[in-house]
Amino acid sequence: MLKIVRSCRVPVLVLAALASTALARPVAAQTSLQPANWDSGMTLRLPEDLNPDPRILEINMEARLAEVEVEPGLRVKAWTYDGGLPGPLIRAKVGDRLIVHFTNRLQEPTTIHWHGVRVPIEMDGVPGISQDEVKQGESFTYDFELRDAGLYWYHPHVMSAAQVGFGLYGALQVDDPDDGVGVADSLTLVLSDIGFDKRGDLEPADSGGPAGMVFGREGQHVLVNGRRKPVLTVRSGAPQRWRIVNTAKSRFFLIDMDGQPITTIGTDGGLQERPTTEGTVLVTSGERVDVIVTPTGTPGSTLIVRAMLYNRGYGSVQYRDVEELFTIKFTNEPTLPKKPLPTIARTLTPVPAAGATRVPVVLTLPPQGPDGKSEFRVNGVPFWEAKPFLAKLGEVQLWEINNDTDWDHPFHLHGFFFMALDEKDQPIRPMAWKDTINIPMKTKARILIDFNERPGEWMFHCHILDHAEGGLMGTVQVGPPSGKSHTHRTGGE
Ligand code: C2O
Ligand code: CU
């Protein structure tokens, strides 16, 4: 049992300071063990920094249509940030300020939501709650501090199943130079998928009707950093750090490197308590993982990194194949001898669960009505009929989420990290800060949230974005309502 009493809670800033000193440990300067241009088949574009201040990253970004080549000769007319798929890799250091001058050159309204980032509510990108939609030709400036190291991502919050599926997403990486990980060779991997026909025209967002919504539409082309089956050239036995984000609107990735060990060191909100090593790692829609791998093979041979079958509901294993993600091509140099990795650990301090307000959350999918319509419900109602959940500023809540449907739901909360608890109210080990947690079909999850700051109306939803639009969405009003009238019931999700 956690024996910390409420009155002993340390202010967040102090905790953050403690956490970063706990992380700081001397790390020998790391030099790359990989050949030159080892990752040139899958590097992400970086935006141009317009601000001379080293602690401010200031960029311009445009949403616009562009024809993108995902494989030599295979082109799609995608919706893009700055003309590429995915959008630029926004990369800064923890504590930096990010300013994004965003312009919408699409015909539809849009916004940018900063998935997982503890932004002020006005920067959260939800139309009708935090800002107005950015219409064609209009601009909006996002400006906030990057308080937490970790891998995050950005995407629209207007017609999001359509817009994310059409290509609007990118990674936001917040580095902590003192994280002690000590692996010189690192990659950021944006996993996604996209559906289009022979002419390069996007598959309509409503394909398959209600059944498509219930399944969660997947594009037939799986992409790694916007490319189909790219190649990485590596030295056998050299450790690499992969920061992975799943930006697909529905697809899950169960990553396998031919059974070679994958060590997870972090998830959504940065490093976890301690590493765990397994043969595969699952990244559900919206989630991130931070892993260390040491691909090993005969010099000159290849190794395929795959997405294995994972059952997230009917149709996800029955009619699917294992997907090739990318190829690792070993150089002709001999395999490097194994070296132990540095001890990677982080002290995480959850708030005590004792005294938390219990909030039951039940997810259901009633049988199709006579009109053929299907809708997901949260506590008996779809989003368009829902009233906000309520939380007082400073209230700790324990959400007991019961997934009573035959589908998995990666449950995402805006604006706050949470921690998953077991049946006895104890944090699930190793502890990790999450903003998206998969709740497998017919199971329950329990998450502890400290609504300690930033009053406002924050969204939660399934990150299978078809499910979100199919009703599996809601908001929690933290602190008193602003009195602003809400128009999001009809528009944004
Ligand atoms: Cu990636 Cu509403 O979220
Ligand atoms: Cu779902």
Short mmCIF file of C-alpha atoms and ligand atoms in Angstrom, two decimals:
data_model
loop_
_atom_site.label_atom_id
_atom_site.label_comp_id
_atom_site.label_asym_id
_atom_site.label_seq_id
_atom_site.Cartn_x
_atom_site.Cartn_y
_atom_site.Cartn_z
CA MET A 1 0.00 0.00 0.00
CA LEU A 2 1.18 3.50 -0.69
CA LYS A 3 1.64 5.12 2.68
CA ILE A 4 1.86 8.68 1.47
CA VAL A 5 -0.89 10.89 2.77
CA ARG A 6 -2.54 13.54 0.70
CA SER A 7 -1.02 16.45 2.62
CA CYS A 8 2.47 15.23 1.80
CA ARG A 9 2.04 15.63 -1.89
CA VAL A 10 4.93 17.46 -3.41
CA PRO A 11 4.16 20.14 -5.98
CA VAL A 12 4.61 19.00 -9.54
CA LEU A 13 7.53 21.29 -10.25
CA VAL A 14 9.49 19.89 -7.33
CA LEU A 15 8.69 16.37 -8.47
CA ALA A 16 9.85 17.18 -11.95
CA ALA A 17 13.10 18.54 -10.57
CA LEU A 18 13.58 15.44 -8.42
CA ALA A 19 12.86 13.21 -11.36
CA SER A 20 15.42 14.88 -13.54
CA THR A 21 18.14 14.80 -10.90
CA ALA A 22 17.37 11.13 -10.33
CA LEU A 23 17.93 10.60 -14.03
CA ALA A 24 21.14 12.53 -14.35
CA ARG A 25 24.06 10.19 -14.29
CA PRO A 26 27.36 10.46 -16.08
CA VAL A 27 27.20 8.87 -19.47
CA ALA A 28 30.32 8.26 -21.47
CA ALA A 29 30.22 10.11 -24.76
CA GLN A 30 28.64 7.76 -27.26
CA THR A 31 29.87 7.36 -30.77
CA SER A 32 27.89 5.79 -33.54
CA LEU A 33 28.56 2.15 -34.28
CA GLN A 34 26.64 2.25 -37.54
CA PRO A 35 27.92 2.76 -41.08
CA ALA A 36 27.50 6.19 -42.68
CA ASN A 37 23.96 6.78 -43.99
CA TRP A 38 22.71 3.67 -42.22
CA ASP A 39 19.24 5.17 -41.78
CA SER A 40 19.01 7.26 -44.96
CA GLY A 41 16.21 5.01 -46.23
CA MET A 42 13.93 6.22 -43.48
CA THR A 43 15.01 9.57 -42.05
CA LEU A 44 12.33 12.11 -41.19
CA ARG A 45 12.45 15.70 -42.40
CA LEU A 46 13.15 18.36 -39.79
CA PRO A 47 11.43 21.73 -39.91
CA GLU A 48 13.37 24.95 -40.23
CA ASP A 49 13.86 26.74 -36.89
CA LEU A 50 13.10 30.44 -37.37
CA ASN A 51 14.15 31.48 -33.89
CA PRO A 52 17.80 32.16 -32.93
CA ASP A 53 17.09 31.44 -29.25
CA PRO A 54 18.38 27.89 -28.64
CA ARG A 55 15.56 27.24 -26.17
CA ILE A 56 12.81 28.18 -28.62
CA LEU A 57 11.84 26.11 -31.64
CA GLU A 58 9.73 28.30 -33.90
CA ILE A 59 8.44 26.87 -37.14
CA ASN A 60 5.92 27.39 -39.89
CA MET A 61 3.66 24.54 -40.85
CA GLU A 62 1.03 24.13 -43.53
CA ALA A 63 -1.64 21.53 -44.04
CA ARG A 64 -2.00 20.94 -47.77
CA LEU A 65 -2.66 18.34 -50.42
CA ALA A 66 0.41 16.76 -51.98
CA GLU A 67 1.28 13.79 -54.09
CA VAL A 68 3.60 11.57 -52.09
CA GLU A 69 5.64 8.61 -53.23
CA VAL A 70 5.48 5.85 -50.62
CA GLU A 71 7.52 3.40 -52.67
CA PRO A 72 9.29 3.98 -56.00
CA GLY A 73 6.45 4.37 -58.51
CA LEU A 74 3.66 4.18 -55.93
CA ARG A 75 2.03 7.55 -55.34
CA VAL A 76 -0.88 8.81 -53.30
CA LYS A 77 -2.63 12.17 -53.28
CA ALA A 78 -2.42 12.62 -49.54
CA TRP A 79 -3.35 15.29 -47.02
CA THR A 80 -0.04 16.40 -45.59
CA TYR A 81 1.81 18.68 -43.24
CA ASP A 82 4.28 20.59 -45.38
CA GLY A 83 3.91 18.28 -48.35
CA GLY A 84 5.34 15.13 -46.77
CA LEU A 85 4.18 11.93 -45.18
CA PRO A 86 4.48 11.95 -42.22
CA GLY A 87 4.76 15.62 -41.27
CA PRO A 88 8.15 16.97 -40.16
CA LEU A 89 9.77 15.57 -37.03
CA ILE A 90 9.46 18.33 -34.47
CA ARG A 91 12.39 17.78 -32.14
CA ALA A 92 13.37 19.83 -29.12
CA LYS A 93 14.78 19.49 -25.63
CA VAL A 94 12.74 19.18 -22.49
CA GLY A 95 11.89 22.66 -21.18
CA ASP A 96 12.08 24.27 -24.61
CA ARG A 97 9.29 26.44 -25.96
CA LEU A 98 7.59 25.39 -29.19
CA ILE A 99 5.93 27.92 -31.47
CA VAL A 100 4.11 26.65 -34.56
CA HIS A 101 2.63 29.13 -37.02
CA PHE A 102 0.07 26.92 -38.65
CA THR A 103 -1.79 27.66 -41.89
CA ASN A 104 -4.56 25.58 -43.36
CA ARG A 105 -4.35 25.19 -47.15
CA LEU A 106 -6.88 22.38 -47.26
CA GLN A 107 -10.46 22.84 -48.36
CA GLU A 108 -11.75 21.47 -45.06
CA PRO A 109 -11.35 23.06 -41.64
CA THR A 110 -8.74 21.49 -39.38
CA THR A 111 -6.70 22.01 -36.18
CA ILE A 112 -3.59 20.55 -34.59
CA HIS A 113 -3.84 18.50 -31.41
CA TRP A 114 -0.58 17.74 -29.57
CA HIS A 115 -1.16 14.19 -28.47
CA GLY A 116 0.14 13.53 -24.95
CA VAL A 117 1.67 16.94 -24.37
CA ARG A 118 0.62 18.76 -21.19
CA VAL A 119 -0.45 21.91 -23.00
CA PRO A 120 -2.70 24.69 -21.69
CA ILE A 121 -6.31 24.04 -22.75
CA GLU A 122 -6.19 26.85 -25.36
CA MET A 123 -3.45 24.93 -27.18
CA ASP A 124 -5.18 21.53 -27.19
CA GLY A 125 -6.56 21.85 -30.71
CA VAL A 126 -10.14 20.76 -30.11
CA PRO A 127 -12.62 22.97 -31.98
CA GLY A 128 -15.43 24.33 -29.87
CA ILE A 129 -13.50 23.71 -26.68
CA SER A 130 -10.02 25.04 -26.95
CA GLN A 131 -10.08 26.99 -30.18
CA ASP A 132 -12.11 27.61 -33.31
CA GLU A 133 -11.60 25.45 -36.34
CA VAL A 134 -8.87 26.75 -38.61
CA LYS A 135 -10.69 27.22 -41.91
CA GLN A 136 -9.23 27.18 -45.40
CA GLY A 137 -6.65 29.96 -45.73
CA GLU A 138 -6.68 30.75 -42.00
CA SER A 139 -3.80 30.56 -39.54
CA PHE A 140 -3.37 29.77 -35.87
CA THR A 141 -0.27 29.98 -33.71
CA TYR A 142 0.39 27.23 -31.20
CA ASP A 143 2.78 28.26 -28.45
CA PHE A 144 3.61 26.20 -25.36
CA GLU A 145 6.38 24.74 -23.27
CA LEU A 146 7.55 21.16 -23.68
CA ARG A 147 7.55 20.16 -20.03
CA ASP A 148 8.08 16.41 -20.32
CA ALA A 149 10.67 14.38 -22.18
CA GLY A 150 9.18 11.70 -24.38
CA LEU A 151 7.87 10.98 -27.83
CA TYR A 152 4.57 12.66 -28.66
CA TRP A 153 2.75 13.31 -31.90
CA TYR A 154 0.45 15.76 -33.60
CA HIS A 155 -2.68 15.36 -35.67
CA PRO A 156 -5.94 17.18 -36.45
CA HIS A 157 -8.97 17.06 -34.18
CA VAL A 158 -11.55 17.78 -36.86
CA MET A 159 -12.98 14.78 -38.78
CA SER A 160 -9.97 13.04 -37.34
CA ALA A 161 -10.65 9.55 -38.66
CA ALA A 162 -10.67 10.99 -42.16
CA GLN A 163 -7.88 13.53 -41.74
CA VAL A 164 -5.44 11.26 -39.88
CA GLY A 165 -6.21 8.43 -42.27
CA PHE A 166 -5.48 10.72 -45.21
CA GLY A 167 -1.99 11.51 -43.92
CA LEU A 168 -2.10 14.33 -41.37
CA TYR A 169 0.22 13.27 -38.56
CA GLY A 170 3.79 13.74 -37.42
CA ALA A 171 6.07 13.02 -34.47
CA LEU A 172 7.08 15.45 -31.73
CA GLN A 173 10.15 14.27 -29.88
CA VAL A 174 11.20 15.91 -26.64
CA ASP A 175 14.73 14.82 -25.74
CA ASP A 176 16.27 14.74 -22.31
CA PRO A 177 20.05 14.92 -22.88
CA ASP A 178 20.55 13.55 -19.34
CA ASP A 179 18.28 10.53 -19.66
CA GLY A 180 21.20 8.17 -19.17
CA VAL A 181 20.16 5.82 -21.96
CA GLY A 182 23.58 5.94 -23.56
CA VAL A 183 22.78 4.43 -26.96
CA ALA A 184 24.27 6.59 -29.68
CA ASP A 185 22.31 5.25 -32.64
CA SER A 186 18.70 6.24 -32.43
CA LEU A 187 15.76 6.30 -34.81
CA THR A 188 12.29 7.78 -34.65
CA LEU A 189 9.76 5.48 -36.28
CA VAL A 190 6.34 6.73 -37.31
CA LEU A 191 4.17 3.70 -38.07
CA SER A 192 0.98 4.25 -40.02
CA ASP A 193 -1.10 2.99 -42.89
CA ILE A 194 -2.99 4.54 -45.78
CA GLY A 195 -5.62 3.30 -48.20
CA PHE A 196 -5.69 4.36 -51.86
CA ASP A 197 -6.50 2.98 -55.27
CA LYS A 198 -4.45 2.46 -58.45
CA ARG A 199 -4.88 6.09 -59.41
CA GLY A 200 -3.51 7.23 -56.07
CA ASP A 201 -6.92 8.44 -54.89
CA LEU A 202 -7.56 8.04 -51.18
CA GLU A 203 -10.01 5.44 -49.99
CA PRO A 204 -13.14 7.26 -48.74
CA ALA A 205 -13.26 7.73 -44.98
CA ASP A 206 -16.67 6.03 -44.80
CA SER A 207 -15.81 2.91 -46.78
CA GLY A 208 -17.56 -0.20 -45.54
CA GLY A 209 -20.33 1.79 -43.85
CA PRO A 210 -21.23 0.99 -40.22
CA ALA A 211 -19.26 -2.29 -40.32
CA GLY A 212 -16.19 -0.33 -41.38
CA MET A 213 -16.71 2.01 -38.43
CA VAL A 214 -17.11 -0.87 -35.97
CA PHE A 215 -14.00 -2.64 -37.26
CA GLY A 216 -11.92 0.52 -37.53
CA ARG A 217 -10.76 1.05 -41.09
CA GLU A 218 -7.19 0.13 -41.93
CA GLY A 219 -5.34 1.32 -45.02
CA GLN A 220 -3.89 -1.46 -47.17
CA HIS A 221 -0.42 0.11 -47.31
CA VAL A 222 1.59 -0.04 -44.10
CA LEU A 223 4.13 2.79 -43.83
CA VAL A 224 7.28 3.29 -41.80
CA ASN A 225 8.23 6.97 -41.81
CA GLY A 226 5.97 7.36 -44.82
CA ARG A 227 7.60 4.59 -46.83
CA ARG A 228 6.71 1.02 -47.68
CA LYS A 229 9.30 -1.50 -46.55
CA PRO A 230 12.33 0.77 -46.26
CA VAL A 231 15.80 -0.63 -45.62
CA LEU A 232 18.11 0.06 -42.70
CA THR A 233 21.81 -0.80 -43.05
CA VAL A 234 23.30 -1.87 -39.73
CA ARG A 235 26.27 -3.47 -38.12
CA SER A 236 25.32 -6.73 -36.48
CA GLY A 237 25.47 -6.59 -32.69
CA ALA A 238 25.28 -2.77 -32.41
CA PRO A 239 22.55 -1.54 -30.06
CA GLN A 240 19.97 0.94 -31.35
CA ARG A 241 17.28 2.98 -29.70
CA TRP A 242 13.96 3.10 -31.51
CA ARG A 243 11.36 5.68 -30.54
CA ILE A 244 8.14 4.35 -32.03
CA VAL A 245 4.76 6.03 -32.43
CA ASN A 246 1.66 4.41 -33.90
CA THR A 247 -0.17 7.14 -35.82
CA ALA A 248 -2.49 4.77 -37.69
CA LYS A 249 -6.12 5.60 -37.13
CA SER A 250 -7.02 1.96 -36.35
CA ARG A 251 -4.22 -0.49 -36.98
CA PHE A 252 -2.22 -2.00 -34.12
CA PHE A 253 1.42 -2.96 -34.53
CA LEU A 254 2.71 -6.06 -32.73
CA ILE A 255 6.37 -5.64 -33.59
CA ASP A 256 8.62 -8.64 -34.03
CA MET A 257 12.28 -8.77 -35.03
CA ASP A 258 12.37 -12.47 -35.81
CA GLY A 259 12.05 -13.21 -32.10
CA GLN A 260 15.15 -11.27 -31.11
CA PRO A 261 14.76 -9.50 -27.76
CA ILE A 262 13.15 -6.07 -27.62
CA THR A 263 13.82 -4.09 -24.45
CA THR A 264 11.19 -1.49 -23.62
CA ILE A 265 12.62 1.41 -21.63
CA GLY A 266 9.77 3.88 -21.95
CA THR A 267 6.25 4.53 -23.19
CA ASP A 268 3.96 7.53 -23.68
CA GLY A 269 5.29 9.91 -21.04
CA GLY A 270 9.02 9.14 -21.21
CA LEU A 271 11.10 6.47 -19.52
CA GLN A 272 9.36 3.88 -17.41
CA GLU A 273 10.41 2.73 -13.95
CA ARG A 274 12.72 0.02 -15.29
CA PRO A 275 13.19 -1.84 -18.58
CA THR A 276 11.37 -5.00 -19.62
CA THR A 277 12.53 -7.38 -22.32
CA GLU A 278 10.27 -9.47 -24.54
CA GLY A 279 10.14 -11.08 -27.96
CA THR A 280 7.57 -8.63 -29.34
CA VAL A 281 6.19 -5.22 -28.41
CA LEU A 282 2.61 -4.05 -29.00
CA VAL A 283 1.94 -0.43 -29.97
CA THR A 284 -1.76 0.33 -30.27
CA SER A 285 -3.18 3.38 -32.05
CA GLY A 286 -1.89 6.57 -30.46
CA GLU A 287 0.63 4.85 -28.17
CA ARG A 288 4.41 5.17 -28.11
CA VAL A 289 7.23 2.89 -27.04
CA ASP A 290 10.91 3.58 -26.49
CA VAL A 291 12.93 0.42 -27.05
CA ILE A 292 16.50 -0.78 -27.30
CA VAL A 293 17.27 -3.55 -29.77
CA THR A 294 20.50 -5.17 -30.86
CA PRO A 295 19.78 -6.72 -34.25
CA THR A 296 22.16 -9.58 -34.78
CA GLY A 297 22.75 -11.74 -37.84
CA THR A 298 25.31 -13.18 -40.17
CA PRO A 299 27.25 -10.36 -41.85
CA GLY A 300 25.71 -9.65 -45.25
CA SER A 301 22.35 -11.25 -44.39
CA THR A 302 18.99 -9.55 -43.81
CA LEU A 303 16.42 -9.54 -41.05
CA ILE A 304 12.80 -8.50 -41.49
CA VAL A 305 10.98 -6.47 -38.87
CA ARG A 306 7.32 -7.43 -39.00
CA ALA A 307 3.94 -6.60 -37.53
CA MET A 308 2.49 -9.90 -36.34
CA LEU A 309 -1.19 -10.70 -36.14
CA TYR A 310 -2.92 -9.34 -33.08
CA ASN A 311 -6.58 -9.92 -32.36
CA ARG A 312 -8.20 -6.55 -31.61
CA GLY A 313 -11.63 -7.78 -32.75
CA TYR A 314 -13.27 -9.79 -35.46
CA GLY A 315 -11.55 -9.42 -38.82
CA SER A 316 -8.18 -8.39 -37.44
CA VAL A 317 -6.68 -11.87 -37.62
CA GLN A 318 -9.13 -13.83 -39.77
CA TYR A 319 -8.50 -11.98 -43.00
CA ARG A 320 -5.11 -10.48 -42.36
CA ASP A 321 -1.50 -11.36 -42.95
CA VAL A 322 1.64 -10.60 -41.10
CA GLU A 323 3.00 -7.31 -42.50
CA GLU A 324 6.58 -6.51 -43.35
CA LEU A 325 7.57 -3.20 -41.78
CA PHE A 326 11.19 -2.79 -42.83
CA THR A 327 14.34 -4.72 -43.66
CA ILE A 328 17.53 -4.70 -41.66
CA LYS A 329 20.49 -5.33 -43.93
CA PHE A 330 23.67 -6.31 -42.13
CA THR A 331 26.99 -4.97 -43.30
CA ASN A 332 29.86 -7.32 -43.98
CA GLU A 333 31.65 -6.41 -40.75
CA PRO A 334 31.77 -9.06 -38.02
CA THR A 335 29.15 -9.02 -35.26
CA LEU A 336 30.14 -6.76 -32.36
CA PRO A 337 30.67 -8.46 -29.02
CA LYS A 338 27.80 -8.04 -26.53
CA LYS A 339 28.16 -5.24 -24.03
CA PRO A 340 25.84 -4.70 -21.09
CA LEU A 341 23.51 -1.72 -21.40
CA PRO A 342 23.67 1.04 -18.81
CA THR A 343 21.19 0.79 -15.94
CA ILE A 344 18.16 2.68 -17.13
CA ALA A 345 15.77 3.58 -14.36
CA ARG A 346 13.46 6.37 -13.38
CA THR A 347 11.80 7.22 -10.12
CA LEU A 348 8.10 7.73 -10.73
CA THR A 349 5.95 9.08 -7.95
CA PRO A 350 2.27 8.30 -8.38
CA VAL A 351 -0.31 10.05 -6.26
CA PRO A 352 -1.92 7.78 -3.68
CA ALA A 353 -5.03 5.97 -4.87
CA ALA A 354 -6.57 5.94 -1.40
CA GLY A 355 -9.14 8.70 -1.32
CA ALA A 356 -9.40 8.93 -5.10
CA THR A 357 -12.89 9.46 -6.47
CA ARG A 358 -14.03 6.29 -8.23
CA VAL A 359 -15.47 6.96 -11.66
CA PRO A 360 -17.14 4.03 -13.43
CA VAL A 361 -16.78 4.13 -17.21
CA VAL A 362 -18.60 1.47 -19.22
CA LEU A 363 -17.98 1.04 -22.94
CA THR A 364 -20.71 -0.71 -24.90
CA LEU A 365 -21.77 -1.40 -28.47
CA PRO A 366 -25.49 -2.17 -28.56
CA PRO A 367 -26.74 -4.43 -31.37
CA GLN A 368 -27.42 -2.65 -34.66
CA GLY A 369 -30.75 -0.88 -34.77
CA PRO A 370 -33.35 -1.50 -37.51
CA ASP A 371 -31.86 1.46 -39.40
CA GLY A 372 -28.57 -0.46 -39.67
CA LYS A 373 -26.75 2.13 -37.58
CA SER A 374 -24.18 1.24 -34.95
CA GLU A 375 -22.92 3.43 -32.17
CA PHE A 376 -20.44 3.00 -29.38
CA ARG A 377 -21.54 4.29 -26.01
CA VAL A 378 -19.81 5.55 -22.89
CA ASN A 379 -21.98 5.05 -19.79
CA GLY A 380 -25.01 4.43 -21.98
CA VAL A 381 -24.69 7.34 -24.38
CA PRO A 382 -22.76 8.13 -27.54
CA PHE A 383 -20.65 11.29 -27.54
CA TRP A 384 -23.30 13.46 -29.15
CA GLU A 385 -25.65 12.86 -26.21
CA ALA A 386 -23.03 12.94 -23.46
CA LYS A 387 -22.55 15.49 -20.69
CA PRO A 388 -19.00 16.19 -19.52
CA PHE A 389 -17.60 14.17 -16.63
CA LEU A 390 -16.69 16.48 -13.77
CA ALA A 391 -13.49 16.81 -11.75
CA LYS A 392 -12.56 19.44 -9.21
CA LEU A 393 -9.22 21.10 -9.70
CA GLY A 394 -6.81 19.03 -7.59
CA GLU A 395 -9.09 16.00 -7.48
CA VAL A 396 -7.55 12.56 -7.90
CA GLN A 397 -9.83 10.19 -9.79
CA LEU A 398 -9.69 6.46 -10.35
CA TRP A 399 -11.46 5.59 -13.58
CA GLU A 400 -12.64 1.99 -13.66
CA ILE A 401 -13.13 1.39 -17.34
CA ASN A 402 -15.10 -1.67 -18.30
CA ASN A 403 -14.81 -2.59 -21.96
CA ASP A 404 -17.97 -4.61 -22.48
CA THR A 405 -17.52 -4.82 -26.26
CA ASP A 406 -15.90 -7.41 -28.51
CA TRP A 407 -13.27 -4.91 -29.66
CA ASP A 408 -10.09 -3.57 -28.11
CA HIS A 409 -10.10 0.16 -27.40
CA PRO A 410 -6.93 2.21 -26.98
CA PHE A 411 -8.34 4.72 -24.50
CA HIS A 412 -6.78 8.19 -24.68
CA LEU A 413 -7.10 11.14 -22.32
CA HIS A 414 -6.01 14.61 -23.35
CA GLY A 415 -3.84 16.85 -21.21
CA PHE A 416 -2.95 14.51 -18.34
CA PHE A 417 -0.76 11.51 -17.80
CA PHE A 418 -2.26 8.66 -15.83
CA MET A 419 -1.02 5.47 -14.27
CA ALA A 420 -2.57 2.03 -14.68
CA LEU A 421 -3.53 0.29 -11.43
CA ASP A 422 -4.18 -3.34 -10.61
CA GLU A 423 -7.24 -4.75 -8.79
CA LYS A 424 -5.75 -3.81 -5.44
CA ASP A 425 -5.21 -0.17 -6.41
CA GLN A 426 -1.48 -0.70 -6.77
CA PRO A 427 0.40 0.69 -9.78
CA ILE A 428 1.09 -1.94 -12.42
CA ARG A 429 4.84 -2.52 -12.55
CA PRO A 430 7.00 -1.32 -14.06
CA MET A 431 5.29 2.00 -13.50
CA ALA A 432 4.91 4.28 -16.50
CA TRP A 433 3.14 7.53 -17.36
CA LYS A 434 0.52 6.85 -19.99
CA ASP A 435 -1.91 8.91 -22.01
CA THR A 436 -3.24 6.03 -24.11
CA ILE A 437 -3.91 2.56 -22.78
CA ASN A 438 -5.27 -0.39 -24.68
CA ILE A 439 -8.26 -2.04 -23.04
CA PRO A 440 -8.62 -5.47 -24.65
CA MET A 441 -12.11 -6.71 -25.51
CA LYS A 442 -14.22 -7.78 -22.53
CA THR A 443 -11.66 -6.64 -19.98
CA LYS A 444 -11.33 -3.81 -17.49
CA ALA A 445 -8.67 -1.22 -16.92
CA ARG A 446 -8.18 1.06 -13.94
CA ILE A 447 -6.38 4.35 -14.33
CA LEU A 448 -5.41 6.93 -11.74
CA ILE A 449 -5.49 10.58 -12.81
CA ASP A 450 -4.42 13.63 -10.85
CA PHE A 451 -6.39 16.60 -12.18
CA ASN A 452 -3.99 18.91 -10.43
CA GLU A 453 -3.70 21.79 -12.90
CA ARG A 454 -4.91 23.38 -16.09
CA PRO A 455 -8.67 23.63 -15.64
CA GLY A 456 -10.66 23.17 -18.79
CA GLU A 457 -12.72 20.67 -20.73
CA TRP A 458 -10.45 17.83 -21.82
CA MET A 459 -11.36 15.09 -24.24
CA PHE A 460 -11.07 11.36 -23.86
CA HIS A 461 -11.76 8.87 -26.60
CA CYS A 462 -10.84 5.64 -28.23
CA HIS A 463 -7.85 6.20 -30.51
CA ILE A 464 -9.31 3.89 -33.11
CA LEU A 465 -10.61 7.08 -34.63
CA ASP A 466 -13.54 5.39 -36.36
CA HIS A 467 -14.68 4.25 -32.91
CA ALA A 468 -14.30 7.78 -31.57
CA GLU A 469 -16.49 9.11 -34.36
CA GLY A 470 -18.84 6.19 -33.81
CA GLY A 471 -19.56 7.54 -30.31
CA LEU A 472 -16.67 6.36 -28.13
CA MET A 473 -15.66 9.77 -26.93
CA GLY A 474 -16.35 12.18 -24.10
CA THR A 475 -14.97 15.08 -22.12
CA VAL A 476 -14.04 15.76 -18.54
CA GLN A 477 -14.57 19.25 -17.20
CA VAL A 478 -11.70 19.98 -14.82
CA GLY A 479 -12.52 22.86 -12.52
CA PRO A 480 -15.43 25.23 -13.15
CA PRO A 481 -16.76 25.50 -16.72
CA SER A 482 -15.56 28.55 -18.61
CA GLY A 483 -19.06 29.44 -19.71
CA LYS A 484 -17.97 29.31 -23.33
CA SER A 485 -20.65 27.79 -25.50
CA HIS A 486 -19.78 24.45 -26.95
CA THR A 487 -20.20 23.69 -30.57
CA HIS A 488 -18.13 20.51 -30.63
CA ARG A 489 -21.10 18.22 -30.17
CA THR A 490 -21.65 18.32 -33.89
CA GLY A 491 -18.25 19.05 -35.33
CA GLY A 492 -14.91 18.22 -33.88
CA GLU A 493 -13.61 14.94 -32.77
CU1 C2O B 1 -4.40 11.69 -30.40
CU2 C2O B 1 -7.90 13.29 -29.13
O1 C2O B 1 -6.17 12.49 -29.73
CU CU B 2 -12.16 1.66 -29.92
#
